Amino acid sequence: MTSHALRRWRWLHKWSSIVCTLFLLLLCLTGLPLIFSEEINDYLDPLRSGPSTMRDVTAHVDETVTRARQAWPGQRVRLAVFDPDRARITLRLSPGADDAFDTTHEMTFSAHTGKLLRDGPPPGDAVMDTILQLHVQMLAGLPGELFLGLMGLVFAVAIVSGVALYAPFMRRMRFGEIRWRRSVRVRWLDVHNFLGVATVCWVLIVVLTGVMNTLATPLFGLWEMRDVVPVLKPFMPDAPVIPAASLSRAIRVTEGALPAMTVRFVTFPTHINGSPDHYVVWTQGKSKLRSRFMTPVLVDAAKGEVAFVAKMPWYLRLLELCRPLHFGDYGGVLLKGLWAILDVVTIVVLGSGLYLLLAGKRQPAQAAESRAEWSGKAA
Amino acid sequence: MRISMTVWRAPLFLSVVTFSGLVLALVLEGPVADIAGVIGLGLPCGVMAWRLCRPLR
């Protein structure tokens, strides 16, 4: 590598890091509690009974819909979410079938008995939701989401340029060597290089899958436009119907049509991300990997028959595959703990990079000495 | 400037272990998958802890 090429990598690493560091710090800090969101939810809203099965859910789901309609007579059920592991059936209701989804409210029922457990959001939901919205879109909607995706790409450039700079810096040092007796700046430089290169693979995986996640809204929009709209076009002029077929029947016919899948949630007839004449039954595979792959099934809300099984395109399958690799939620609490440690290490790498930049500006003489030493090594 | 490939050995090894561990943890089922994941992320964490707690002389 020529000294000219080195200078270019250095410039690239410095400026790409300057652009993205603060946003990445925000993402790392908000990502930390999100790693344990399941455990936090369990703590705030503890399980009162053992796990249930999908059979329990199907047996009581119609009862829950009836109870929800009795409790909120003027309202429409919009969504039913099933969580057999936590023995919960969650319904979301809103005054109209086409109201924006953020106007809905939540009711939670026991999957064992169909009894109402809670009318309203779970405790701590607002805090976790704010943290999630900060992490996903900086509370700025789709523009925020896409901007964070762009910052992820800039961070990937910073990582690659950092790796390119690693070898010239470390060629006369052993792996993991930190010059503890040198100046504070040199020590932090060694720590930055060591922690950065030790975590580079994990960080790149999390960043690139995070960038892919920021494209979720446009990718789902593309799929809807290309594959879903042509199927639903004949039904779109209709007003959203009140289903004559029961929800349990919709679940049963879907499970009959797709025996290898299990039902995860169902949207009721609507024009928003659904059909005015159909239930949209969202299913997922039963194995660990396939449970990440969702397949939507349209069930006629009047007759209770399967109308259409949608095939998801490759780019949505790729997105679904990227999600666990970003969330780290597929290997138990120990994996989550290690995920959190690496998140903290990334915060240290970002912080030390920021320190090196600021210390370089504050102490030009020391920085020049460090650069001269580095140039001497590199030459 | 010539840079020896030995500089890359340890980082490359850690990256291969991390990547393999994460992918195997996703693809495999049961405790084997959990072990693969823990090795994949545990190795870089262990190396970092070892080097930071016991600095090279």
GROMACS .gro file of C-alpha atoms in nm:
model
  436
    1MET     CA    1   0.000   0.000   0.000
    2THR     CA    2   0.145   0.338  -0.099
    3SER     CA    3   0.154   0.633   0.140
    4HIS     CA    4  -0.087   0.812  -0.094
    5ALA     CA    5  -0.337   0.524  -0.064
    6LEU     CA    6  -0.292   0.527   0.312
    7ARG     CA    7  -0.369   0.897   0.328
    8ARG     CA    8  -0.685   0.837   0.125
    9TRP     CA    9  -0.801   0.554   0.356
   10ARG     CA   10  -0.726   0.775   0.656
   11TRP     CA   11  -0.931   1.061   0.510
   12LEU     CA   12  -1.216   0.822   0.430
   13HIS     CA   13  -1.211   0.669   0.781
   14LYS     CA   14  -1.200   1.008   0.950
   15TRP     CA   15  -1.483   1.172   0.757
   16SER     CA   16  -1.713   0.872   0.734
   17SER     CA   17  -1.675   0.831   1.112
   18ILE     CA   18  -1.741   1.201   1.177
   19VAL     CA   19  -2.061   1.184   0.973
   20CYS     CA   20  -2.213   0.879   1.141
   21THR     CA   21  -2.068   0.851   1.496
   22LEU     CA   22  -2.338   1.043   1.685
   23PHE     CA   23  -2.620   0.858   1.508
   24LEU     CA   24  -2.447   0.525   1.569
   25LEU     CA   25  -2.409   0.610   1.938
   26LEU     CA   26  -2.784   0.675   1.950
   27LEU     CA   27  -2.851   0.341   1.776
   28CYS     CA   28  -2.619   0.148   2.010
   29LEU     CA   29  -2.768   0.309   2.323
   30THR     CA   30  -3.131   0.254   2.218
   31GLY     CA   31  -3.048  -0.093   2.084
   32LEU     CA   32  -2.921  -0.208   2.424
   33PRO     CA   33  -3.263  -0.225   2.600
   34LEU     CA   34  -3.424  -0.353   2.280
   35ILE     CA   35  -3.204  -0.665   2.290
   36PHE     CA   36  -3.382  -0.756   2.614
   37SER     CA   37  -3.728  -0.626   2.517
   38GLU     CA   38  -3.882  -0.972   2.558
   39GLU     CA   39  -3.736  -1.010   2.909
   40ILE     CA   40  -3.835  -0.652   3.001
   41ASN     CA   41  -4.191  -0.718   2.881
   42ASP     CA   42  -4.200  -1.043   3.080
   43TYR     CA   43  -4.082  -0.857   3.390
   44LEU     CA   44  -4.332  -0.571   3.352
   45ASP     CA   45  -4.618  -0.799   3.250
   46PRO     CA   46  -4.544  -1.138   3.411
   47LEU     CA   47  -4.694  -1.460   3.284
   48ARG     CA   48  -4.987  -1.572   3.502
   49SER     CA   49  -5.028  -1.920   3.357
   50GLY     CA   50  -4.829  -2.179   3.163
   51PRO     CA   51  -4.792  -2.177   2.785
   52SER     CA   52  -5.090  -2.268   2.572
   53THR     CA   53  -5.126  -2.423   2.227
   54MET     CA   54  -5.272  -2.300   1.901
   55ARG     CA   55  -5.566  -2.535   1.973
   56ASP     CA   56  -5.640  -2.335   2.293
   57VAL     CA   57  -5.620  -2.014   2.092
   58THR     CA   58  -5.861  -2.141   1.825
   59ALA     CA   59  -6.102  -2.267   2.094
   60HIS     CA   60  -6.132  -1.926   2.263
   61VAL     CA   61  -6.061  -1.673   1.992
   62ASP     CA   62  -6.425  -1.618   1.887
   63GLU     CA   63  -6.518  -1.564   2.253
   64THR     CA   64  -6.252  -1.292   2.279
   65VAL     CA   65  -6.384  -1.114   1.968
   66THR     CA   66  -6.740  -1.123   2.108
   67ARG     CA   67  -6.620  -0.990   2.446
   68ALA     CA   68  -6.424  -0.710   2.276
   69ARG     CA   69  -6.732  -0.607   2.074
   70GLN     CA   70  -6.947  -0.612   2.388
   71ALA     CA   71  -6.695  -0.400   2.579
   72TRP     CA   72  -6.656  -0.149   2.291
   73PRO     CA   73  -6.990  -0.165   2.102
   74GLY     CA   74  -6.917   0.100   1.837
   75GLN     CA   75  -6.571  -0.030   1.754
   76ARG     CA   76  -6.425  -0.263   1.492
   77VAL     CA   77  -6.169  -0.533   1.567
   78ARG     CA   78  -5.869  -0.460   1.344
   79LEU     CA   79  -5.606  -0.712   1.440
   80ALA     CA   80  -5.574  -1.034   1.640
   81VAL     CA   81  -5.227  -1.143   1.755
   82PHE     CA   82  -5.167  -1.491   1.898
   83ASP     CA   83  -4.890  -1.573   2.142
   84PRO     CA   84  -4.940  -1.935   2.258
   85ASP     CA   85  -4.606  -1.933   2.449
   86ARG     CA   86  -4.738  -1.656   2.675
   87ALA     CA   87  -5.098  -1.785   2.654
   88ARG     CA   88  -5.219  -1.450   2.522
   89ILE     CA   89  -5.461  -1.337   2.255
   90THR     CA   90  -5.427  -0.965   2.185
   91LEU     CA   91  -5.692  -0.773   1.992
   92ARG     CA   92  -5.663  -0.419   1.861
   93LEU     CA   93  -5.976  -0.212   1.803
   94SER     CA   94  -6.058   0.125   1.649
   95PRO     CA   95  -6.379   0.321   1.581
   96GLY     CA   96  -6.358   0.263   1.203
   97ALA     CA   97  -6.221  -0.023   0.993
   98ASP     CA   98  -5.996   0.215   0.795
   99ASP     CA   99  -5.866   0.429   1.083
  100ALA     CA  100  -5.491   0.480   1.107
  101PHE     CA  101  -5.334   0.198   1.301
  102ASP     CA  102  -5.188   0.427   1.570
  103THR     CA  103  -5.545   0.516   1.676
  104THR     CA  104  -5.618   0.155   1.777
  105HIS     CA  105  -5.624   0.037   2.137
  106GLU     CA  106  -5.530  -0.297   2.282
  107MET     CA  107  -5.719  -0.568   2.473
  108THR     CA  108  -5.542  -0.878   2.603
  109PHE     CA  109  -5.717  -1.209   2.676
  110SER     CA  110  -5.610  -1.540   2.824
  111ALA     CA  111  -5.566  -1.810   2.558
  112HIS     CA  112  -5.658  -2.072   2.820
  113THR     CA  113  -5.998  -1.930   2.916
  114GLY     CA  114  -6.074  -1.643   2.676
  115LYS     CA  115  -6.113  -1.410   2.976
  116LEU     CA  116  -6.009  -1.045   2.956
  117LEU     CA  117  -5.671  -0.990   3.123
  118ARG     CA  118  -5.622  -0.623   3.044
  119ASP     CA  119  -5.798  -0.345   2.853
  120GLY     CA  120  -5.520  -0.107   2.749
  121PRO     CA  121  -5.149  -0.122   2.671
  122PRO     CA  122  -4.915  -0.334   2.886
  123PRO     CA  123  -4.716  -0.152   3.157
  124GLY     CA  124  -4.399   0.013   3.028
  125ASP     CA  125  -4.525  -0.010   2.669
  126ALA     CA  126  -4.493   0.365   2.604
  127VAL     CA  127  -4.127   0.372   2.719
  128MET     CA  128  -4.024   0.069   2.514
  129ASP     CA  129  -4.221   0.198   2.215
  130THR     CA  130  -4.045   0.538   2.233
  131ILE     CA  131  -3.705   0.364   2.252
  132LEU     CA  132  -3.802   0.147   1.952
  133GLN     CA  133  -3.921   0.446   1.749
  134LEU     CA  134  -3.598   0.632   1.833
  135HIS     CA  135  -3.395   0.331   1.723
  136VAL     CA  136  -3.591   0.264   1.405
  137GLN     CA  137  -3.670   0.612   1.275
  138MET     CA  138  -3.550   0.878   1.523
  139LEU     CA  139  -3.922   0.964   1.574
  140ALA     CA  140  -3.923   1.101   1.216
  141GLY     CA  141  -4.122   0.840   1.024
  142LEU     CA  142  -4.004   0.698   0.693
  143PRO     CA  143  -3.753   0.982   0.623
  144GLY     CA  144  -3.589   0.909   0.959
  145GLU     CA  145  -3.581   0.538   0.878
  146LEU     CA  146  -3.415   0.593   0.540
  147PHE     CA  147  -3.173   0.847   0.689
  148LEU     CA  148  -3.061   0.591   0.949
  149GLY     CA  149  -3.014   0.342   0.665
  150LEU     CA  150  -2.787   0.591   0.492
  151MET     CA  151  -2.594   0.641   0.818
  152GLY     CA  152  -2.559   0.262   0.838
  153LEU     CA  153  -2.400   0.258   0.492
  154VAL     CA  154  -2.163   0.542   0.591
  155PHE     CA  155  -2.071   0.340   0.903
  156ALA     CA  156  -1.998   0.038   0.682
  157VAL     CA  157  -1.755   0.262   0.486
  158ALA     CA  158  -1.596   0.368   0.817
  159ILE     CA  159  -1.555   0.001   0.917
  160VAL     CA  160  -1.402  -0.105   0.585
  161SER     CA  161  -1.163   0.193   0.583
  162GLY     CA  162  -1.078   0.118   0.947
  163VAL     CA  163  -0.990  -0.241   0.854
  164ALA     CA  164  -0.775  -0.113   0.566
  165LEU     CA  165  -0.586   0.108   0.813
  166TYR     CA  166  -0.548  -0.168   1.073
  167ALA     CA  167  -0.261  -0.355   0.906
  168PRO     CA  168  -0.023  -0.057   0.860
  169PHE     CA  169  -0.080   0.044   1.223
  170MET     CA  170  -0.035  -0.302   1.364
  171ARG     CA  171   0.242  -0.446   1.147
  172ARG     CA  172   0.504  -0.427   1.424
  173MET     CA  173   0.269  -0.503   1.710
  174ARG     CA  174   0.122  -0.827   1.835
  175PHE     CA  175  -0.252  -0.885   1.812
  176GLY     CA  176  -0.424  -0.718   2.105
  177GLU     CA  177  -0.112  -0.531   2.217
  178ILE     CA  178  -0.192  -0.210   2.402
  179ARG     CA  179   0.089   0.029   2.484
  180TRP     CA  180  -0.019   0.099   2.843
  181ARG     CA  181   0.296   0.300   2.926
  182ARG     CA  182   0.255   0.547   2.640
  183SER     CA  183   0.039   0.860   2.630
  184VAL     CA  184  -0.336   0.840   2.692
  185ARG     CA  185  -0.401   0.905   2.322
  186VAL     CA  186  -0.177   0.617   2.209
  187ARG     CA  187  -0.341   0.385   2.462
  188TRP     CA  188  -0.688   0.474   2.336
  189LEU     CA  189  -0.569   0.436   1.977
  190ASP     CA  190  -0.456   0.080   2.054
  191VAL     CA  191  -0.780   0.003   2.238
  192HIS     CA  192  -0.980   0.147   1.945
  193ASN     CA  193  -0.787  -0.066   1.692
  194PHE     CA  194  -0.803  -0.385   1.897
  195LEU     CA  195  -1.170  -0.370   1.995
  196GLY     CA  196  -1.263  -0.252   1.646
  197VAL     CA  197  -1.094  -0.541   1.466
  198ALA     CA  198  -1.205  -0.803   1.721
  199THR     CA  199  -1.572  -0.710   1.671
  200VAL     CA  200  -1.559  -0.619   1.301
  201CYS     CA  201  -1.751  -0.921   1.174
  202TRP     CA  202  -2.037  -0.886   1.425
  203VAL     CA  203  -2.060  -0.510   1.371
  204LEU     CA  204  -2.068  -0.548   0.992
  205ILE     CA  205  -2.342  -0.813   1.016
  206VAL     CA  206  -2.553  -0.596   1.249
  207VAL     CA  207  -2.499  -0.281   1.041
  208LEU     CA  208  -2.573  -0.435   0.702
  209THR     CA  209  -2.881  -0.623   0.827
  210GLY     CA  210  -2.991  -0.298   0.996
  211VAL     CA  211  -2.958  -0.115   0.663
  212MET     CA  212  -3.169  -0.389   0.505
  213ASN     CA  213  -3.431  -0.340   0.782
  214THR     CA  214  -3.456   0.031   0.704
  215LEU     CA  215  -3.573  -0.069   0.356
  216ALA     CA  216  -3.866  -0.271   0.497
  217THR     CA  217  -4.132  -0.007   0.425
  218PRO     CA  218  -4.030   0.056   0.060
  219LEU     CA  219  -3.983  -0.319  -0.002
  220PHE     CA  220  -4.326  -0.409   0.138
  221GLY     CA  221  -4.469  -0.119  -0.066
  222LEU     CA  222  -4.308  -0.260  -0.380
  223TRP     CA  223  -4.448  -0.605  -0.309
  224GLU     CA  224  -4.796  -0.463  -0.247
  225MET     CA  225  -4.782  -0.265  -0.570
  226ARG     CA  226  -4.655  -0.551  -0.786
  227ASP     CA  227  -4.822  -0.858  -0.636
  228VAL     CA  228  -5.100  -0.762  -0.394
  229VAL     CA  229  -5.283  -0.473  -0.564
  230PRO     CA  230  -5.367  -0.675  -0.881
  231VAL     CA  231  -5.525  -0.948  -0.663
  232LEU     CA  232  -5.722  -0.705  -0.444
  233LYS     CA  233  -5.821  -0.460  -0.719
  234PRO     CA  234  -6.172  -0.607  -0.776
  235PHE     CA  235  -6.251  -0.576  -0.402
  236MET     CA  236  -6.116  -0.226  -0.338
  237PRO     CA  237  -6.441  -0.033  -0.415
  238ASP     CA  238  -6.624  -0.233  -0.142
  239ALA     CA  239  -6.666  -0.101   0.211
  240PRO     CA  240  -6.486  -0.313   0.475
  241VAL     CA  241  -6.731  -0.588   0.573
  242ILE     CA  242  -6.810  -0.713   0.923
  243PRO     CA  243  -6.699  -1.077   0.892
  244ALA     CA  244  -6.979  -1.335   0.880
  245ALA     CA  245  -6.727  -1.620   0.902
  246SER     CA  246  -6.573  -1.663   1.245
  247LEU     CA  247  -6.207  -1.593   1.316
  248SER     CA  248  -6.159  -1.952   1.439
  249ARG     CA  249  -6.282  -2.081   1.102
  250ALA     CA  250  -6.038  -1.850   0.919
  251ILE     CA  251  -5.756  -1.995   1.133
  252ARG     CA  252  -5.870  -2.355   1.077
  253VAL     CA  253  -5.900  -2.329   0.697
  254THR     CA  254  -5.560  -2.158   0.678
  255GLU     CA  255  -5.397  -2.432   0.885
  256GLY     CA  256  -5.567  -2.685   0.658
  257ALA     CA  257  -5.431  -2.516   0.345
  258LEU     CA  258  -5.079  -2.468   0.490
  259PRO     CA  259  -5.021  -2.755   0.737
  260ALA     CA  260  -4.650  -2.673   0.778
  261MET     CA  261  -4.730  -2.322   0.898
  262THR     CA  262  -4.873  -2.178   1.218
  263VAL     CA  263  -5.095  -1.869   1.239
  264ARG     CA  264  -4.926  -1.568   1.399
  265PHE     CA  265  -5.176  -1.284   1.351
  266VAL     CA  266  -5.485  -1.189   1.151
  267THR     CA  267  -5.594  -0.852   1.013
  268PHE     CA  268  -5.968  -0.797   0.983
  269PRO     CA  269  -6.127  -0.651   0.667
  270THR     CA  270  -5.984  -0.305   0.593
  271HIS     CA  271  -5.843  -0.099   0.310
  272ILE     CA  272  -5.521  -0.032   0.506
  273ASN     CA  273  -5.267  -0.311   0.447
  274GLY     CA  274  -5.552  -0.556   0.390
  275SER     CA  275  -5.862  -0.637   0.193
  276PRO     CA  276  -6.215  -0.501   0.260
  277ASP     CA  277  -6.365  -0.847   0.197
  278HIS     CA  278  -6.107  -1.079   0.351
  279TYR     CA  279  -5.926  -1.171   0.665
  280VAL     CA  280  -5.551  -1.160   0.602
  281VAL     CA  281  -5.411  -1.451   0.800
  282TRP     CA  282  -5.034  -1.419   0.851
  283THR     CA  283  -4.861  -1.752   0.901
  284GLN     CA  284  -4.505  -1.848   0.985
  285GLY     CA  285  -4.302  -2.170   0.958
  286LYS     CA  286  -4.265  -2.402   1.256
  287SER     CA  287  -3.886  -2.453   1.252
  288LYS     CA  288  -3.648  -2.193   1.395
  289LEU     CA  289  -3.538  -2.060   1.056
  290ARG     CA  290  -3.876  -2.091   0.885
  291SER     CA  291  -4.049  -1.918   1.175
  292ARG     CA  292  -3.889  -1.601   1.036
  293PHE     CA  293  -4.064  -1.645   0.701
  294MET     CA  294  -4.418  -1.508   0.691
  295THR     CA  295  -4.681  -1.615   0.435
  296PRO     CA  296  -5.009  -1.419   0.415
  297VAL     CA  297  -5.331  -1.598   0.326
  298LEU     CA  298  -5.652  -1.424   0.217
  299VAL     CA  299  -5.963  -1.586   0.369
  300ASP     CA  300  -6.306  -1.478   0.246
  301ALA     CA  301  -6.468  -1.302   0.543
  302ALA     CA  302  -6.819  -1.402   0.432
  303LYS     CA  303  -6.772  -1.767   0.333
  304GLY     CA  304  -6.467  -1.853   0.544
  305GLU     CA  305  -6.277  -2.010   0.254
  306VAL     CA  306  -5.917  -1.961   0.149
  307ALA     CA  307  -5.917  -1.719  -0.144
  308PHE     CA  308  -5.547  -1.667  -0.211
  309VAL     CA  309  -5.209  -1.772  -0.074
  310ALA     CA  310  -4.954  -1.499  -0.143
  311LYS     CA  311  -4.599  -1.592  -0.243
  312MET     CA  312  -4.342  -1.364  -0.089
  313PRO     CA  313  -4.072  -1.238  -0.328
  314TRP     CA  314  -3.700  -1.305  -0.272
  315TYR     CA  315  -3.626  -0.953  -0.145
  316LEU     CA  316  -3.880  -0.991   0.138
  317ARG     CA  317  -3.740  -1.336   0.222
  318LEU     CA  318  -3.394  -1.176   0.240
  319LEU     CA  319  -3.535  -0.904   0.467
  320GLU     CA  320  -3.694  -1.166   0.693
  321LEU     CA  321  -3.362  -1.353   0.708
  322CYS     CA  322  -3.178  -1.032   0.800
  323ARG     CA  323  -3.405  -0.953   1.095
  324PRO     CA  324  -3.283  -1.213   1.346
  325LEU     CA  325  -2.922  -1.137   1.252
  326HIS     CA  326  -2.988  -0.776   1.349
  327PHE     CA  327  -3.196  -0.839   1.663
  328GLY     CA  328  -2.991  -1.129   1.805
  329ASP     CA  329  -3.311  -1.282   1.942
  330TYR     CA  330  -3.269  -1.638   1.816
  331GLY     CA  331  -3.028  -1.803   2.056
  332GLY     CA  332  -3.151  -1.764   2.412
  333VAL     CA  333  -3.052  -1.530   2.693
  334LEU     CA  334  -2.680  -1.615   2.677
  335LEU     CA  335  -2.658  -1.505   2.314
  336LYS     CA  336  -2.850  -1.189   2.401
  337GLY     CA  337  -2.601  -1.120   2.684
  338LEU     CA  338  -2.306  -1.154   2.445
  339TRP     CA  339  -2.494  -0.939   2.192
  340ALA     CA  340  -2.528  -0.670   2.460
  341ILE     CA  341  -2.156  -0.694   2.552
  342LEU     CA  342  -2.061  -0.644   2.186
  343ASP     CA  343  -2.302  -0.350   2.170
  344VAL     CA  344  -2.123  -0.191   2.467
  345VAL     CA  345  -1.784  -0.264   2.303
  346THR     CA  346  -1.908  -0.086   1.989
  347ILE     CA  347  -2.003   0.214   2.205
  348VAL     CA  348  -1.644   0.210   2.342
  349VAL     CA  349  -1.502   0.193   1.987
  350LEU     CA  350  -1.721   0.485   1.876
  351GLY     CA  351  -1.642   0.684   2.190
  352SER     CA  352  -1.268   0.620   2.161
  353GLY     CA  353  -1.281   0.724   1.794
  354LEU     CA  354  -1.451   1.047   1.896
  355TYR     CA  355  -1.191   1.100   2.169
  356LEU     CA  356  -0.903   1.039   1.925
  357LEU     CA  357  -1.050   1.292   1.685
  358LEU     CA  358  -1.104   1.558   1.953
  359ALA     CA  359  -0.773   1.487   2.130
  360GLY     CA  360  -0.596   1.518   1.795
  361LYS     CA  361  -0.746   1.865   1.755
  362ARG     CA  362  -0.675   1.973   2.114
  363GLN     CA  363  -0.314   1.849   2.120
  364PRO     CA  364  -0.168   1.914   1.776
  365ALA     CA  365   0.190   1.864   1.895
  366GLN     CA  366   0.114   1.524   2.047
  367ALA     CA  367  -0.092   1.426   1.746
  368ALA     CA  368   0.193   1.526   1.516
  369GLU     CA  369   0.426   1.311   1.724
  370SER     CA  370   0.185   1.020   1.696
  371ARG     CA  371   0.151   1.072   1.322
  372ALA     CA  372   0.529   1.093   1.280
  373GLU     CA  373   0.563   0.769   1.473
  374TRP     CA  374   0.291   0.610   1.263
  375SER     CA  375   0.452   0.735   0.939
  376GLY     CA  376   0.784   0.597   1.054
  377LYS     CA  377   0.625   0.259   1.113
  378ALA     CA  378   0.436   0.269   0.787
  379ALA     CA  379   0.738   0.370   0.578
  380MET     CA  380   0.521  -0.079   0.199
  381ARG     CA  381   0.483  -0.452   0.244
  382ILE     CA  382   0.251  -0.580   0.514
  383SER     CA  383   0.289  -0.934   0.636
  384MET     CA  384  -0.020  -1.153   0.625
  385THR     CA  385   0.041  -1.256   0.988
  386VAL     CA  386  -0.125  -0.929   1.095
  387TRP     CA  387  -0.452  -1.063   0.960
  388ARG     CA  388  -0.442  -1.413   1.107
  389ALA     CA  389  -0.607  -1.346   1.444
  390PRO     CA  390  -0.871  -1.097   1.317
  391LEU     CA  391  -0.957  -1.327   1.027
  392PHE     CA  392  -0.990  -1.627   1.260
  393LEU     CA  393  -1.217  -1.432   1.496
  394SER     CA  394  -1.431  -1.312   1.205
  395VAL     CA  395  -1.471  -1.663   1.060
  396VAL     CA  396  -1.569  -1.803   1.402
  397THR     CA  397  -1.816  -1.518   1.464
  398PHE     CA  398  -1.979  -1.549   1.122
  399SER     CA  399  -2.001  -1.930   1.135
  400GLY     CA  400  -2.138  -1.923   1.490
  401LEU     CA  401  -2.412  -1.673   1.410
  402VAL     CA  402  -2.520  -1.849   1.091
  403LEU     CA  403  -2.516  -2.196   1.252
  404ALA     CA  404  -2.714  -2.064   1.548
  405LEU     CA  405  -2.979  -1.945   1.304
  406VAL     CA  406  -2.987  -2.253   1.081
  407LEU     CA  407  -2.955  -2.533   1.338
  408GLU     CA  408  -3.210  -2.633   1.600
  409GLY     CA  409  -3.180  -2.712   1.970
  410PRO     CA  410  -2.884  -2.682   2.207
  411VAL     CA  411  -2.627  -2.728   1.927
  412ALA     CA  412  -2.749  -2.400   1.777
  413ASP     CA  413  -2.722  -2.223   2.114
  414ILE     CA  414  -2.369  -2.355   2.163
  415ALA     CA  415  -2.268  -2.241   1.812
  416GLY     CA  416  -2.403  -1.891   1.884
  417VAL     CA  417  -2.231  -1.869   2.221
  418ILE     CA  418  -1.897  -1.982   2.071
  419GLY     CA  419  -1.936  -1.741   1.778
  420LEU     CA  420  -1.984  -1.436   2.000
  421GLY     CA  421  -1.812  -1.569   2.309
  422LEU     CA  422  -1.473  -1.608   2.142
  423PRO     CA  423  -1.426  -1.240   2.048
  424CYS     CA  424  -1.564  -1.138   2.390
  425GLY     CA  425  -1.324  -1.378   2.563
  426VAL     CA  426  -1.023  -1.260   2.360
  427MET     CA  427  -1.105  -0.898   2.435
  428ALA     CA  428  -1.146  -0.965   2.806
  429TRP     CA  429  -0.822  -1.167   2.815
  430ARG     CA  430  -0.614  -0.902   2.638
  431LEU     CA  431  -0.759  -0.608   2.832
  432CYS     CA  432  -0.731  -0.779   3.170
  433ARG     CA  433  -0.388  -0.932   3.111
  434PRO     CA  434  -0.195  -0.680   2.898
  435LEU     CA  435   0.100  -0.808   2.691
  436ARG     CA  436   0.440  -0.732   2.842
   0.00000   0.00000   0.00000
